[in-house]
Coordinates of C-alpha atoms and ligand atoms in Angstrom, one line a residue:
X5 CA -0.6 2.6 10.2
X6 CA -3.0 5.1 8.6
X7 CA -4.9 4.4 5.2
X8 CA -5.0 6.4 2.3
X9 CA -8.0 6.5 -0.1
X10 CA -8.9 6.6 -3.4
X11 CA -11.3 9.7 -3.2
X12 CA -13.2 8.2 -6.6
X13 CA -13.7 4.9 -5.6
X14 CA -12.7 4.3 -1.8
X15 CA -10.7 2.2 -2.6
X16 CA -7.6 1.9 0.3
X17 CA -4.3 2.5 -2.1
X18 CA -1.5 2.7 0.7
X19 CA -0.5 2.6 4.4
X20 CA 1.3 5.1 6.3
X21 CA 3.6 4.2 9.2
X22 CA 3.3 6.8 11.9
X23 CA 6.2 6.3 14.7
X24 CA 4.8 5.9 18.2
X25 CA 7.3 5.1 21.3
X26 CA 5.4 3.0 24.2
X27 CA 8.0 4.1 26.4
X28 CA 6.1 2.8 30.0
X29 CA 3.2 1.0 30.5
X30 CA 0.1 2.8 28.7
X31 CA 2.3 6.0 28.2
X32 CA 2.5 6.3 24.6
X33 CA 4.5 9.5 22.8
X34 CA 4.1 11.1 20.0
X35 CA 7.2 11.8 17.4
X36 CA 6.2 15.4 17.3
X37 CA 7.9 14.9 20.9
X38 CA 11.1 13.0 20.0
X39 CA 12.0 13.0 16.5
X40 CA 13.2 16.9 16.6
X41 CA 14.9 15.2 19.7
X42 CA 16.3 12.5 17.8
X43 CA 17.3 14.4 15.0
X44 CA 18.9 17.1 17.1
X45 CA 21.5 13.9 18.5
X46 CA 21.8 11.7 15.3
X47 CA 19.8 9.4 17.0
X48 CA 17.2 9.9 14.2
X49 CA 19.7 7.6 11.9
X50 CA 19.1 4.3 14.1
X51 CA 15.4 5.2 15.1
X52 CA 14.8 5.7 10.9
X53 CA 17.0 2.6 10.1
X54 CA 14.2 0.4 12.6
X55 CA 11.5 1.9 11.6
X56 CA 12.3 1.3 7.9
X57 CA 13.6 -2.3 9.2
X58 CA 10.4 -3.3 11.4
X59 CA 7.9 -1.6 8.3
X60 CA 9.4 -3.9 6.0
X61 CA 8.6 -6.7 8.3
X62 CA 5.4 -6.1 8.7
X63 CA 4.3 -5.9 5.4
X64 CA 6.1 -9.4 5.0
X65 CA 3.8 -10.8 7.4
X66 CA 0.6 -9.2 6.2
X67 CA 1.7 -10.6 2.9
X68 CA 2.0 -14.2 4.4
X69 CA -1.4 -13.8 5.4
X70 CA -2.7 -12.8 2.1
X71 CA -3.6 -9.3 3.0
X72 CA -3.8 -6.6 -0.3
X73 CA -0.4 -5.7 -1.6
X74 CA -0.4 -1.8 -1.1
X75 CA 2.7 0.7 -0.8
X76 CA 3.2 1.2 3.1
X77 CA 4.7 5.1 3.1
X78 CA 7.4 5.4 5.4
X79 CA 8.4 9.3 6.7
X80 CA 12.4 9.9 6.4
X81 CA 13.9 12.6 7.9
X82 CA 16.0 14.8 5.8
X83 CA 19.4 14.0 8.3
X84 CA 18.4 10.0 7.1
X85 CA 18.7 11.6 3.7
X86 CA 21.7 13.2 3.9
X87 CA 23.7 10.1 5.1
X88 CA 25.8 8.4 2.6
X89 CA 24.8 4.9 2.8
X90 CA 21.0 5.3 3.2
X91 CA 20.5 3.7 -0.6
X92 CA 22.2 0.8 0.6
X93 CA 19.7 1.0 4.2
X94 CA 16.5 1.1 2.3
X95 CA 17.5 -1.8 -0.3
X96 CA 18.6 -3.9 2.6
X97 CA 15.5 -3.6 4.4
X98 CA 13.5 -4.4 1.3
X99 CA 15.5 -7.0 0.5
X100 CA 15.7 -8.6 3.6
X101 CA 12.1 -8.7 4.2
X102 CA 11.5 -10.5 0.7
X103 CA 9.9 -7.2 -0.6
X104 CA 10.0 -5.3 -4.0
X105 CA 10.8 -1.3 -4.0
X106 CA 7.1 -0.7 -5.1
X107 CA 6.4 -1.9 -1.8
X108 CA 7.6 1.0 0.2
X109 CA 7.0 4.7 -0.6
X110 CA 8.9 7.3 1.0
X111 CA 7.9 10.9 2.4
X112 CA 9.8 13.3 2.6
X113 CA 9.0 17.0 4.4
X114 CA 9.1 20.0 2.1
X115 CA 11.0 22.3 4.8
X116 CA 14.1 20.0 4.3
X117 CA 14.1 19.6 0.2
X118 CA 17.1 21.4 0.4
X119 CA 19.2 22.1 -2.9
X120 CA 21.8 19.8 -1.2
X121 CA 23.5 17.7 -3.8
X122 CA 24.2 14.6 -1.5
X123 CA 20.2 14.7 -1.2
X124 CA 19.1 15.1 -4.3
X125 CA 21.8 12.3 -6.1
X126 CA 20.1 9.8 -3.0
X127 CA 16.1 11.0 -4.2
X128 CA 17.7 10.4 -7.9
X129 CA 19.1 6.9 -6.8
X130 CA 16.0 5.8 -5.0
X131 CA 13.5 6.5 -7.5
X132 CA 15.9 4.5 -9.9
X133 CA 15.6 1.1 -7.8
X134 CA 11.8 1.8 -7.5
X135 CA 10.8 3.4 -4.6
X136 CA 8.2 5.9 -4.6
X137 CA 8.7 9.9 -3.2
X138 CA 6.4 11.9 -1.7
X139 CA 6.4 15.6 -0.2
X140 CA 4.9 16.3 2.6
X141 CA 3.3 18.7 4.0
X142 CA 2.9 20.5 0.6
X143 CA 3.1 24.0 0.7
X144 CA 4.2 24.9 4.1
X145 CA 7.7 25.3 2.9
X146 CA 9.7 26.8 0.0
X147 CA 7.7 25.0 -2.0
X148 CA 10.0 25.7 -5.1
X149 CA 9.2 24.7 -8.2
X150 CA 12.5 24.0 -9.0
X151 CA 12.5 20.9 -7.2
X152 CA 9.0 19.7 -8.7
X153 CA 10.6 20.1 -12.3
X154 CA 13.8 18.3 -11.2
X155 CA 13.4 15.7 -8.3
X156 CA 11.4 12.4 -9.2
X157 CA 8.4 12.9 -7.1
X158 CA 5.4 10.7 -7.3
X159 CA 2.9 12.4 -5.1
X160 CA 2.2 15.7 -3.2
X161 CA 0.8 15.4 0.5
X162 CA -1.2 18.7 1.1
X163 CA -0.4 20.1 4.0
X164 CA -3.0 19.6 6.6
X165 CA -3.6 23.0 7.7
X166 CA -4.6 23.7 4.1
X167 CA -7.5 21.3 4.5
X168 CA -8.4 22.2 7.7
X169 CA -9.5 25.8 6.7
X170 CA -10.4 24.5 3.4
X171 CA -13.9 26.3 4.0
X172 CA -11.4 29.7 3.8
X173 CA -12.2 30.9 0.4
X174 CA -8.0 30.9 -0.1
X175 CA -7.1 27.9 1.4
X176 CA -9.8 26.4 -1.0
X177 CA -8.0 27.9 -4.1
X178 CA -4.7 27.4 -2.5
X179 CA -5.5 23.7 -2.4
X180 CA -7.3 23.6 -5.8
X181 CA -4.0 24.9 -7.4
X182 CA -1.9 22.0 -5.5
X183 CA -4.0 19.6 -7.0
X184 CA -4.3 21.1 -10.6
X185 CA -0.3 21.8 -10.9
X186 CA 0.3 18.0 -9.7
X187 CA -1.7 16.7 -11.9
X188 CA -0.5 18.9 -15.0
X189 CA 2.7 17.6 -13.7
X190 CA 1.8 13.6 -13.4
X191 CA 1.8 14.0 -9.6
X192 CA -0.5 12.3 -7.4
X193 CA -2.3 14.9 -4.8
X194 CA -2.6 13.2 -1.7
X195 CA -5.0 15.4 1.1
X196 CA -4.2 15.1 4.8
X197 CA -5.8 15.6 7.9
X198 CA -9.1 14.6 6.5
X199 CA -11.8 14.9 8.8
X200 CA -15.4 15.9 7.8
X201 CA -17.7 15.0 5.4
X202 CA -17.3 19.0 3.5
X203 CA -13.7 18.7 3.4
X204 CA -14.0 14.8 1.3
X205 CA -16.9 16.3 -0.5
X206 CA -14.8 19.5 -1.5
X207 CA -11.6 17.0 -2.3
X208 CA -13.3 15.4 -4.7
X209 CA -15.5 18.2 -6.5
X210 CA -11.4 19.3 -7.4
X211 CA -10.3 15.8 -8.1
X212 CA -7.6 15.3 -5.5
X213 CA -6.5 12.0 -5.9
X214 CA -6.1 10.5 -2.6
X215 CA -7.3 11.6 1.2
X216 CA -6.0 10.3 4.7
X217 CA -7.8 11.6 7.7
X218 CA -9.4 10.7 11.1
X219 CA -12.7 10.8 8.6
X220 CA -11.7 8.2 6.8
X221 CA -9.7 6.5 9.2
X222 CA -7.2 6.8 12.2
X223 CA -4.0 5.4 12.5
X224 CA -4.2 1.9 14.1
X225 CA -1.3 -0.1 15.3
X226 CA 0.4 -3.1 13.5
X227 CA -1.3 -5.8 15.4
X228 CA -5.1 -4.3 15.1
X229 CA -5.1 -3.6 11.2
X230 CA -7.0 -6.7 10.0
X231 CA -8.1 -7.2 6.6
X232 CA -11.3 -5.1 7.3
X233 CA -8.5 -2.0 7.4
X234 CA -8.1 -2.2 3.7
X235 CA -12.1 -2.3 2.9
X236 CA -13.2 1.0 1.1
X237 CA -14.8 4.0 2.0
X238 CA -18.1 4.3 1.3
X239 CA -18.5 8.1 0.2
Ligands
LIG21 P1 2.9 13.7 9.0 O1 3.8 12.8 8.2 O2 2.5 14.9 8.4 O3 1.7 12.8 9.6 C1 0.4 13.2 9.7 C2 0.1 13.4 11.2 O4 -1.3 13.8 11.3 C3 0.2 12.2 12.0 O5 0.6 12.6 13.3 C4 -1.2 11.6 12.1 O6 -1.5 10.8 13.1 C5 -2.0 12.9 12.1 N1 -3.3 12.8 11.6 C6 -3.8 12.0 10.6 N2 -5.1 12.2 10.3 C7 -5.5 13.3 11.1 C8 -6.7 14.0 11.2 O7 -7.7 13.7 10.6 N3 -6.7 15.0 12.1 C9 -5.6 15.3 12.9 N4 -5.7 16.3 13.8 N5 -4.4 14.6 12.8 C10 -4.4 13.6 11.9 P2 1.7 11.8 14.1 O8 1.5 10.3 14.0 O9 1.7 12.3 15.5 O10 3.0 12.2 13.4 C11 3.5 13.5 13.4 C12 4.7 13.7 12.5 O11 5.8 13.0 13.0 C13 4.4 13.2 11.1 O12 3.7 14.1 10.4 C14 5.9 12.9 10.6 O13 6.4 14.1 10.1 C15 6.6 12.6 11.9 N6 6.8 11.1 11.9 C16 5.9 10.1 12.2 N7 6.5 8.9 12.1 C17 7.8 9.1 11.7 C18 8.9 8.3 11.4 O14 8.9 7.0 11.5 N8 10.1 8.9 11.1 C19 10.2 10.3 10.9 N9 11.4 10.8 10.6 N10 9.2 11.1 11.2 C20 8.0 10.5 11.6
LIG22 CA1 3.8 11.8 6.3
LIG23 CA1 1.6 17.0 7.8

């Protein structure tokens, strides 16, 4: 799980849940190494249905124990999306846990916003019951505006390779126009891949929203985020 910050006041406004697979003892991999895998077999379906399941649960418990009450972002993968019943797999995992749909926020990667109608009536149908969207990795895709005008977005997650060559006089502007379109379309901008002190200094001369980064913090696992994990940043 990997904070997100307020880049005016610090203040930790969300969680993201970043797969890892201890598949031996001490070997941990990455999902840059097995979802494609997963998703090539359909195995992607189950793996998305636990993680949704088992991040549901967790915020439960740090509920029970009186931690902050912050969105936890979960990433779905677009085949997740394009399976019929995956309404009824995201309410039953809130609702089994005791949670409310602002509890979980979902992102989504641009590459896969296909016009596919299947995936756009299910982004239509979760935004209804009250779950929040995001795009990831902003601006590495199609990046249509099409899709900004007609799917129910709440944020946009700029692309990490955007920030990290945010010293590049057109990845600076690049970025600068993410954040001023989102926000002339009551979008959150959400920076990724945060990770020196010119980059959150940058972020927030352009008033991106949010940032997430090794900077800030890295991911840690369920059992290690203690309350401390949602103190704020001290810019
Ligand atoms: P993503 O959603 O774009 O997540 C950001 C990735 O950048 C994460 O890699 C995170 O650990 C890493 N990161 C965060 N801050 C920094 C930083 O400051 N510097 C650098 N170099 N990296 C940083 P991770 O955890 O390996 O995840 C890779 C991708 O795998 C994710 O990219 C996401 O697309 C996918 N993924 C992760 N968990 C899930 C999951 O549960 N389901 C699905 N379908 N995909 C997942
Ligand atoms: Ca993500
Ligand atoms: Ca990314």
């Amino acid at each position: 799980y990997q904070p997100k910050y307020d880049l005016r006041d610090g203040k930790v406004v969300g969680l993201e849940a970043l797969l890892r697979w201890h598949k031996s003892e001490g070997e941990i991999i990455k999902p840059a190494d097995f979802i494609p895998v997963a998703e090539g077999s359909r195995l992607i379906i189950q793996i998305g249905q636990w993680v949704l399941q088992n991040v549901c649960r967790q915020i439960r418990s740090w509920r029970d124990n009186g931690f902050p009450a912050v969105p936890i972002a979960v990433n779905l993968s677009a085949y997740q999306l394009g399976e019929q019943n995956i309404v009824d797999i995201v309410v039953k995992a809130i609702n089994d846990a005791g949670l409310a749909p602002k509890d979980i926020e979902l992102e989504i990667t641009e590459t896969f916003l296909i016009e596919d109608p299947v995936i756009i009536a299910a982004l239509h149908e979760l935004h209804k019951y009250g779950v929040r969207l995001s795009i990831d990795d902003f601006g590495t895709g199609y990046s249509s505006f099409k899709y900004l005008k007609n799917y129910p977005i709440y944020a946009l997650k700029i692309d990490k390779s955007f920030i990290d060559n945010i010293g590049n006089k057109s990845d600076a502007a690049i970025t600068e126009a993410i954040v001023s379109m989102g926000h002339t379309m009551n979008l959150k901008t959400i920076a990724e891949g945060v990770e020196t002190t010119a980059q959150v200094e940058f972020l927030r001369s352009i008033k991106c929203d949010i940032a997430q980064g090794y900077y800030l913090s890295e991911p840690l696992s369920g059992d290690k985020i203690t309350k401390s994990a949602f103190h704020p940043f001290k810019f």
